[in-house]
GROMACS .gro file of N, CA and C in nm:
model
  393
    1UNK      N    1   9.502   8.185   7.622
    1UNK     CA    2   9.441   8.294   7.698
    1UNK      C    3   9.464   8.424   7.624
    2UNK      N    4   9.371   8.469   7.666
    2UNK     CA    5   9.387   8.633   7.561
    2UNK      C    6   9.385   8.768   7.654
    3UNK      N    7   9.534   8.813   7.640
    3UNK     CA    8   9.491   8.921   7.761
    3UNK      C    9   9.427   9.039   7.728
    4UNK      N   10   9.318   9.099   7.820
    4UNK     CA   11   9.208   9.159   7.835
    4UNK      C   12   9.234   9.307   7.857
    5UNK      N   13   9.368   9.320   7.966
    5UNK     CA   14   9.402   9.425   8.024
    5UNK      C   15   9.529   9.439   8.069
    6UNK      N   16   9.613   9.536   8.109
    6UNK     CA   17   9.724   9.559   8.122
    6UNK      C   18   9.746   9.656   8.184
    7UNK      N   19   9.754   9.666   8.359
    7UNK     CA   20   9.751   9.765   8.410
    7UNK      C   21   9.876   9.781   8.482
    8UNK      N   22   9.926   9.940   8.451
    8UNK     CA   23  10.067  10.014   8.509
    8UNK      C   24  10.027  10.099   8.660
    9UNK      N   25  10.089   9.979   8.737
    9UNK     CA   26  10.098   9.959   8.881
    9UNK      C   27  10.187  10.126   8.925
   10UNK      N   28  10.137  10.208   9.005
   10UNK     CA   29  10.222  10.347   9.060
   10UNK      C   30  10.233  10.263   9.238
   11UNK      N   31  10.316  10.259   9.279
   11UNK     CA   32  10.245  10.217   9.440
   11UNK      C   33  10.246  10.363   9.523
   12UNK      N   34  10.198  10.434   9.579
   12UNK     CA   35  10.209  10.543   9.605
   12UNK      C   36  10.242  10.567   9.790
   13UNK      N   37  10.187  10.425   9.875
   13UNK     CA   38  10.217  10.459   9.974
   13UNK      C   39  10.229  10.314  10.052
   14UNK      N   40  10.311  10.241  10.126
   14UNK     CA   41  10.325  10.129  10.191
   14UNK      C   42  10.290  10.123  10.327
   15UNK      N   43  10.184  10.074  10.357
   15UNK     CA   44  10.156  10.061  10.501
   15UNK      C   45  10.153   9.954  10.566
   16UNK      N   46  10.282   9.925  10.705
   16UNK     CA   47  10.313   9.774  10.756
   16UNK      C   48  10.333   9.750  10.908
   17UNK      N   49  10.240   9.635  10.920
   17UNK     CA   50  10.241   9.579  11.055
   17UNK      C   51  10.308   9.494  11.055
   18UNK      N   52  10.457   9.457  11.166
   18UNK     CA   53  10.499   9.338  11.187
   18UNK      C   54  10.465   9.311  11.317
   19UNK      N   55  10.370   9.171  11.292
   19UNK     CA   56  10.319   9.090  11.424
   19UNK      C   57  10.379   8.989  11.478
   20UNK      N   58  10.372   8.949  11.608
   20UNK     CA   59  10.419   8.854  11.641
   20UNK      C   60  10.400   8.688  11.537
   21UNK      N   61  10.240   8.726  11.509
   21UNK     CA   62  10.181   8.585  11.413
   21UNK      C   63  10.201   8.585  11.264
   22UNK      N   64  10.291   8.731  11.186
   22UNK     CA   65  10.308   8.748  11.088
   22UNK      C   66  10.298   8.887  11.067
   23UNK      N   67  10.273   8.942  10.943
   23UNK     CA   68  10.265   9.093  10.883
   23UNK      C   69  10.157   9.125  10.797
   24UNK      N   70  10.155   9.193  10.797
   24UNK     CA   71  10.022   9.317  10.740
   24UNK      C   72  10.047   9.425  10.663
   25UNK      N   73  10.004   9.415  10.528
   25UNK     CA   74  10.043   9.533  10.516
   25UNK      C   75   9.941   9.595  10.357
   26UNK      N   76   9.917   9.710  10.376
   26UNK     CA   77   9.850   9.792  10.274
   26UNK      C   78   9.938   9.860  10.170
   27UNK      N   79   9.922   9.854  10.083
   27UNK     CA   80   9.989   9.936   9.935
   27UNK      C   81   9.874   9.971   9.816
   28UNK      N   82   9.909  10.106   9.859
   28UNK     CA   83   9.840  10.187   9.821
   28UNK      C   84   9.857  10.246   9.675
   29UNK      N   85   9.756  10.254   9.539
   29UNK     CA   86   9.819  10.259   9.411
   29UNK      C   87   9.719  10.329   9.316
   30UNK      N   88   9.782  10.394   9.220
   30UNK     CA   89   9.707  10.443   9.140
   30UNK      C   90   9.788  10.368   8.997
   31UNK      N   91   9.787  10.422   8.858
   31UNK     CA   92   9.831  10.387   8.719
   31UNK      C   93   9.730  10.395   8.660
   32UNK      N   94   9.745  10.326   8.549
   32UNK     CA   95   9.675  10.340   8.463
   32UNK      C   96   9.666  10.200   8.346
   33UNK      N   97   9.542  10.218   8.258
   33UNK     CA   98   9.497  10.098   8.216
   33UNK      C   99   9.461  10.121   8.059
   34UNK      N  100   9.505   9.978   8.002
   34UNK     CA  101   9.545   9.961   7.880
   34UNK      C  102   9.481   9.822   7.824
   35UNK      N  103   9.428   9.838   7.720
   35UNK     CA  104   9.373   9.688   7.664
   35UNK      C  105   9.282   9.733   7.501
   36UNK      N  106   9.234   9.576   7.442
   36UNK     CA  107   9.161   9.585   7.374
   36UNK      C  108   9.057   9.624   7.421
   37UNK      N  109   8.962   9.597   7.539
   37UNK     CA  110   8.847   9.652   7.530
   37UNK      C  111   8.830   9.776   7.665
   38UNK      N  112   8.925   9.788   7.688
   38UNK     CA  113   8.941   9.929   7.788
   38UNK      C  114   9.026   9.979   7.790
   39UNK      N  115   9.017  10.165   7.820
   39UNK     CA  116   9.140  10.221   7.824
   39UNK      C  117   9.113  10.327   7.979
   40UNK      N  118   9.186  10.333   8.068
   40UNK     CA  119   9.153  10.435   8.151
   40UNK      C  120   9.284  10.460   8.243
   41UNK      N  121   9.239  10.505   8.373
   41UNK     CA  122   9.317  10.509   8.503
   41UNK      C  123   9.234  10.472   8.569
   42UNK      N  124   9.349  10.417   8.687
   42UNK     CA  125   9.313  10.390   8.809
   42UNK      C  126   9.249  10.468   8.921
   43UNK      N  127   9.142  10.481   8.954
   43UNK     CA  128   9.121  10.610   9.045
   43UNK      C  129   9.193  10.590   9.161
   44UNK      N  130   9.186  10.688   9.234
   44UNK     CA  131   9.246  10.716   9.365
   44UNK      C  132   9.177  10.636   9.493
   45UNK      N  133   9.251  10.526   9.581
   45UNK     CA  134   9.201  10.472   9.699
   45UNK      C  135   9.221  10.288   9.640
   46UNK      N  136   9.325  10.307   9.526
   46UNK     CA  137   9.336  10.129   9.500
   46UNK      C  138   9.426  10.106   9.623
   47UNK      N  139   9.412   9.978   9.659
   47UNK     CA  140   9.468   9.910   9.791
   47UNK      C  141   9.488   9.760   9.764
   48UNK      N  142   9.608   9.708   9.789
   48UNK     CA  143   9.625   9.615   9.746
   48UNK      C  144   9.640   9.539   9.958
   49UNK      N  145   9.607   9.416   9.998
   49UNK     CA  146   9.613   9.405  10.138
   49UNK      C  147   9.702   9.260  10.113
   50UNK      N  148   9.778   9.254  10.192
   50UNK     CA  149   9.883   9.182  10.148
   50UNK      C  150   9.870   9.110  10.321
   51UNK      N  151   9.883   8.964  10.340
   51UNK     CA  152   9.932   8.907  10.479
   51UNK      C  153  10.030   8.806  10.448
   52UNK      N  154  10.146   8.786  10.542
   52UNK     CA  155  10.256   8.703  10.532
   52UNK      C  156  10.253   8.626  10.684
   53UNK      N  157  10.243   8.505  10.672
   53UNK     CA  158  10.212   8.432  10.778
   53UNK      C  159  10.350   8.337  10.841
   54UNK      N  160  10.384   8.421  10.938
   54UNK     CA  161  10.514   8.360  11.018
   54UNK      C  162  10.555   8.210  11.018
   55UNK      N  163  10.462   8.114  11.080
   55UNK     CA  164  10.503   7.985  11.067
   55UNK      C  165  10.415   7.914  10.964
   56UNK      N  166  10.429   7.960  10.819
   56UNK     CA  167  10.399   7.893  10.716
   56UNK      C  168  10.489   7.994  10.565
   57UNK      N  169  10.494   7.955  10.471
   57UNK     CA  170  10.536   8.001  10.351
   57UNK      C  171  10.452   8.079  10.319
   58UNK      N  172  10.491   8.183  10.208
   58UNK     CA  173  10.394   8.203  10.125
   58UNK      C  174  10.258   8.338  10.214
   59UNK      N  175  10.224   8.369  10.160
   59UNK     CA  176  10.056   8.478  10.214
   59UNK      C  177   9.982   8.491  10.098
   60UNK      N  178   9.915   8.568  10.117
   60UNK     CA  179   9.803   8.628  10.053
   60UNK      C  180   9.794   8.736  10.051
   61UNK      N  181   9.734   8.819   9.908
   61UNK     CA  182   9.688   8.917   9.868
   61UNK      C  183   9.542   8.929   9.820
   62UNK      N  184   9.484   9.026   9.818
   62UNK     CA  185   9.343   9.109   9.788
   62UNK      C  186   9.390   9.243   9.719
   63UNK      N  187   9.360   9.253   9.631
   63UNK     CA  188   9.367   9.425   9.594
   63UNK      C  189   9.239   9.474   9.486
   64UNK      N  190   9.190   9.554   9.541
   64UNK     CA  191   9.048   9.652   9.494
   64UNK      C  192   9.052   9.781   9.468
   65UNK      N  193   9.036   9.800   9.336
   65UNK     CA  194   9.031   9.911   9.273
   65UNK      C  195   8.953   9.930   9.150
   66UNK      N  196   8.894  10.076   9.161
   66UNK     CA  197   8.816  10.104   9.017
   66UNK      C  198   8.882  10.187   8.938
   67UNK      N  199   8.839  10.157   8.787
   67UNK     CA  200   8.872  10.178   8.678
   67UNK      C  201   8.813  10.347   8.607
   68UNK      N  202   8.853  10.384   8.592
   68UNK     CA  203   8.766  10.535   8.499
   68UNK      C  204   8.849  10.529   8.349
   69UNK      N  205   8.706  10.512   8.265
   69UNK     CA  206   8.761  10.521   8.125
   69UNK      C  207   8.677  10.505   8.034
   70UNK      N  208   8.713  10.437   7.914
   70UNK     CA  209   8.619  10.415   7.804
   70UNK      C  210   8.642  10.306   7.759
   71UNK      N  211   8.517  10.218   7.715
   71UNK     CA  212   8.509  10.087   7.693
   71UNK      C  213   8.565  10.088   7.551
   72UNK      N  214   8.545   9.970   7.436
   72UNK     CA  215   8.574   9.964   7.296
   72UNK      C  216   8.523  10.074   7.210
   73UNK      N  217   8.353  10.088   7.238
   73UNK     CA  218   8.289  10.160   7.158
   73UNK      C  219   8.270  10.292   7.190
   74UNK      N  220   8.382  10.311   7.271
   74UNK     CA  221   8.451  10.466   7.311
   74UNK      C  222   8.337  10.573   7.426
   75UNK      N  223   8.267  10.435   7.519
   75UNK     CA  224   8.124  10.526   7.608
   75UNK      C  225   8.279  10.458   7.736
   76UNK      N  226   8.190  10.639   7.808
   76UNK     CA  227   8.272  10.636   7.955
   76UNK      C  228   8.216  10.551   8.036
   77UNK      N  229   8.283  10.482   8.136
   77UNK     CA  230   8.227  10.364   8.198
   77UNK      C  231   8.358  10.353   8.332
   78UNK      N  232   8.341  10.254   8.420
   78UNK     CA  233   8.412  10.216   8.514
   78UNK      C  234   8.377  10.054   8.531
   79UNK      N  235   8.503  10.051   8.596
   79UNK     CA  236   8.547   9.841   8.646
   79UNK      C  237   8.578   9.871   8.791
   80UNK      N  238   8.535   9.748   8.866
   80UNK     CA  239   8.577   9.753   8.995
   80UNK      C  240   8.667   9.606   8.985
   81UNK      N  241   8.751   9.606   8.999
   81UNK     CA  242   8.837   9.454   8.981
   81UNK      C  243   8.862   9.457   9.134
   82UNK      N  244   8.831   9.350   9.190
   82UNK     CA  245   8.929   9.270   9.304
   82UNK      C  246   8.970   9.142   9.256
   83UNK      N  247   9.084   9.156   9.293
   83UNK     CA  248   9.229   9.043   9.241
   83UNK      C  249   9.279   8.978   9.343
   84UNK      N  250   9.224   8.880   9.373
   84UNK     CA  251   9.306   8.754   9.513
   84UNK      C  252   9.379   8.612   9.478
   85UNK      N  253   9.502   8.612   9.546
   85UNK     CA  254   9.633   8.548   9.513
   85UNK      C  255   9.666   8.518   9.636
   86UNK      N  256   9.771   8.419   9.589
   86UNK     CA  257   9.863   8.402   9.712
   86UNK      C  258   9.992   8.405   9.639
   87UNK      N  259  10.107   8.389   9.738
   87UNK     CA  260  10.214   8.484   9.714
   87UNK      C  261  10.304   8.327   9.591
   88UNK      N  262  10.253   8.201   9.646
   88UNK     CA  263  10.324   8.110   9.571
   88UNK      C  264  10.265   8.072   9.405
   89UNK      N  265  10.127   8.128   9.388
   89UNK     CA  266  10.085   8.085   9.275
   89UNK      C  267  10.077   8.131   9.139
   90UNK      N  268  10.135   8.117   9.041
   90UNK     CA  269  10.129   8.168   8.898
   90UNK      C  270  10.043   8.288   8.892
   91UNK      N  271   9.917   8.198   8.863
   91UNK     CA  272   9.793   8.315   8.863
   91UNK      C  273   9.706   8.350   8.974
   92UNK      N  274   9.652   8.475   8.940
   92UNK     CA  275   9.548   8.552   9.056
   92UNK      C  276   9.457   8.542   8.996
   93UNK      N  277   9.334   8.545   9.038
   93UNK     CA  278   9.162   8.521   9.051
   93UNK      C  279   9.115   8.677   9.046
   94UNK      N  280   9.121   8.712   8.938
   94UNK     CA  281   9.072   8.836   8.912
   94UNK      C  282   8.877   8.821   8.904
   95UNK      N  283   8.816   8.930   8.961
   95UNK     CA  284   8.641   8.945   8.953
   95UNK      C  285   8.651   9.086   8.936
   96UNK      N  286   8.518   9.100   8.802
   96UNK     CA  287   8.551   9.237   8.736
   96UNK      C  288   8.345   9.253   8.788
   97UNK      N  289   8.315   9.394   8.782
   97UNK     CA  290   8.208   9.469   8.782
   97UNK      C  291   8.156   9.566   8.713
   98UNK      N  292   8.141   9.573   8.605
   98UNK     CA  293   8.096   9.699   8.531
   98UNK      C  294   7.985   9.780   8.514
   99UNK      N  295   8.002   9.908   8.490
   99UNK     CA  296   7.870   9.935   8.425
   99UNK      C  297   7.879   9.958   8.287
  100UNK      N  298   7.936   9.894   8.219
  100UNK     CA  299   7.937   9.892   8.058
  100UNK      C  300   7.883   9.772   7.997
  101UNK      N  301   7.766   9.823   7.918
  101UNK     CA  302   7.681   9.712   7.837
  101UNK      C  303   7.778   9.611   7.770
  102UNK      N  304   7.864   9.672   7.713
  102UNK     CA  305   7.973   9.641   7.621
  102UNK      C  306   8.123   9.554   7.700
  103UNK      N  307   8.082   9.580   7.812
  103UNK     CA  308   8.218   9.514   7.878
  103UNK      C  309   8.106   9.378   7.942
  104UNK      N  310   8.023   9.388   7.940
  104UNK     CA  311   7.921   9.299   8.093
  104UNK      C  312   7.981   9.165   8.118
  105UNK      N  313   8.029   9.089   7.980
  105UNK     CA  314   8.083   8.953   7.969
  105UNK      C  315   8.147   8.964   8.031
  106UNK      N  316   8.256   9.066   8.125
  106UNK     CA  317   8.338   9.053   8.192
  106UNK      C  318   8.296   8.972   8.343
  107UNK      N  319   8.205   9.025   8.381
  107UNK     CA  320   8.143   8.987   8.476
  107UNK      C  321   8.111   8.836   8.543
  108UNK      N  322   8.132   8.741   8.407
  108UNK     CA  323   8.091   8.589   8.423
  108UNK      C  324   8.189   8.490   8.355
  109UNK      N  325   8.324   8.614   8.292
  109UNK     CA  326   8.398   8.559   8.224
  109UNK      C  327   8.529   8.496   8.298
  110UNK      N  328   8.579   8.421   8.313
  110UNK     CA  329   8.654   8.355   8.361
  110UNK      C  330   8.811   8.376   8.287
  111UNK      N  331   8.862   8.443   8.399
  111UNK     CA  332   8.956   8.521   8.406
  111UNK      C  333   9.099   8.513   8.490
  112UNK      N  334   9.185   8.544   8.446
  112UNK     CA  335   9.314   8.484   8.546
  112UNK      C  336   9.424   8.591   8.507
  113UNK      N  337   9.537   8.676   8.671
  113UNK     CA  338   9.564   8.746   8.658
  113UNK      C  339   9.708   8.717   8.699
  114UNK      N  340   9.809   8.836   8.655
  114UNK     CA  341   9.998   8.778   8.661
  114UNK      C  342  10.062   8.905   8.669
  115UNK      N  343  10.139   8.903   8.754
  115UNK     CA  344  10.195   8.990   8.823
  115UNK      C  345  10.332   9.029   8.739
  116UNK      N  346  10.377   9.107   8.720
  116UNK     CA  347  10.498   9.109   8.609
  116UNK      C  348  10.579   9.212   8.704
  117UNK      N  349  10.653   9.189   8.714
  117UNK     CA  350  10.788   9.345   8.699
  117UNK      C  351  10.920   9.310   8.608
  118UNK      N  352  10.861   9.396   8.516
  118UNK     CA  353  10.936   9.436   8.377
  118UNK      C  354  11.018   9.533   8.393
  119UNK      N  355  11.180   9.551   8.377
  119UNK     CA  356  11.265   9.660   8.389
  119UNK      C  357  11.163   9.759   8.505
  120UNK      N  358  11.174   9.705   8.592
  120UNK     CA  359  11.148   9.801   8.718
  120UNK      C  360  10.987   9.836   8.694
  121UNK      N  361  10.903   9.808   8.624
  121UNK     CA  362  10.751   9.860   8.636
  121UNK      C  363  10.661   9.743   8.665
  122UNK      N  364  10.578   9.796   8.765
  122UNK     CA  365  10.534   9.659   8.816
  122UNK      C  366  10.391   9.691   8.741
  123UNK      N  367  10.337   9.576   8.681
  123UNK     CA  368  10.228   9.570   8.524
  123UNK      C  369  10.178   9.415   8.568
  124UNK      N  370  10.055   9.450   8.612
  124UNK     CA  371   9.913   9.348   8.609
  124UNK      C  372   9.873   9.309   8.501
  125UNK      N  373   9.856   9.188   8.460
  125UNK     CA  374   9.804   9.143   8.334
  125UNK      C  375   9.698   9.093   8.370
  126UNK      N  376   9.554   9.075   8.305
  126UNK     CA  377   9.400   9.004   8.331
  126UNK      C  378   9.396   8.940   8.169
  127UNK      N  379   9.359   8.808   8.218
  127UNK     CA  380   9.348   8.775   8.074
  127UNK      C  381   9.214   8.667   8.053
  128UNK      N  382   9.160   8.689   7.928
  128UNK     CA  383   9.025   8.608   7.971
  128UNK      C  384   9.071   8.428   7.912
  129UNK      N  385   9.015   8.334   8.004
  129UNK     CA  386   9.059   8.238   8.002
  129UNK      C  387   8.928   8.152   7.896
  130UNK      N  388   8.933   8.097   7.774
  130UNK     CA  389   8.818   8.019   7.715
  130UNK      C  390   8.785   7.901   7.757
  131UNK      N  391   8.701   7.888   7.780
  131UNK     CA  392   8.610   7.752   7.876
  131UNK      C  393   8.598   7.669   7.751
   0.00000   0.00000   0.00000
């Protein structure tokens, strides 16, 4: 696998429901983004939605956020990535959206995403997977 992207996770605000049937909760994030074929930040309003389900292991995550930056051939452009996981599995199911001619393969490329915290920085990896 070849990773694609490398994004530095800020969490900026934690928002949590504890339910009787489990928990809820929003985390809220900005950072910034690093790769061979993109470089940018995260705009403002990424949300990662996180549920933890009382009488079972394990939950699920969703997190959606767009990208502001510049593709390889240095034109400004944006990514909308939503990234869905669950809390027991290696990799996340990253789906990318662009408007860059130059990125578009992203779009159909089959892709798989990993959660890292490295000396305290929590860093998203997307990496494109070859069929």
């Amino acid at each position: 696998m070849e990773e694609i992207l490398r994004l530095h996770i800020n969490v900026t605000e934690v928002i949590e429901v504890k339910g009787f049937g489990g928990t809820g909760r929003l985390i809220l994030f900005d950072g910034w983004v690093e790769g061979k074929y993109f470089n940018g930040k995260i705009a403002n309003g990424g949300v990662d939605t996180q549920k933890e389900f009382k009488d079972s292991p394990g939950g699920t995550l969703s997190a959606r956020y767009v990208v502001v930056g510049k593709d390889s051939t240095g034109k400004e452009c944006k990514l909308f990535i939503e990234n869905n996981g669950t809390f027991n599995e290696e990799y996340t199911t990253p789906k990318i959206y662009t408007d860059s001619e130059e990125l578009r393969w992203l779009e159909s490329a089959c892709l798989k995403g990993k959660i890292s915290n490295a000396d305290g920085e929590l860093i998203i990896l997307i990496y494109h997977q070859q069929v």
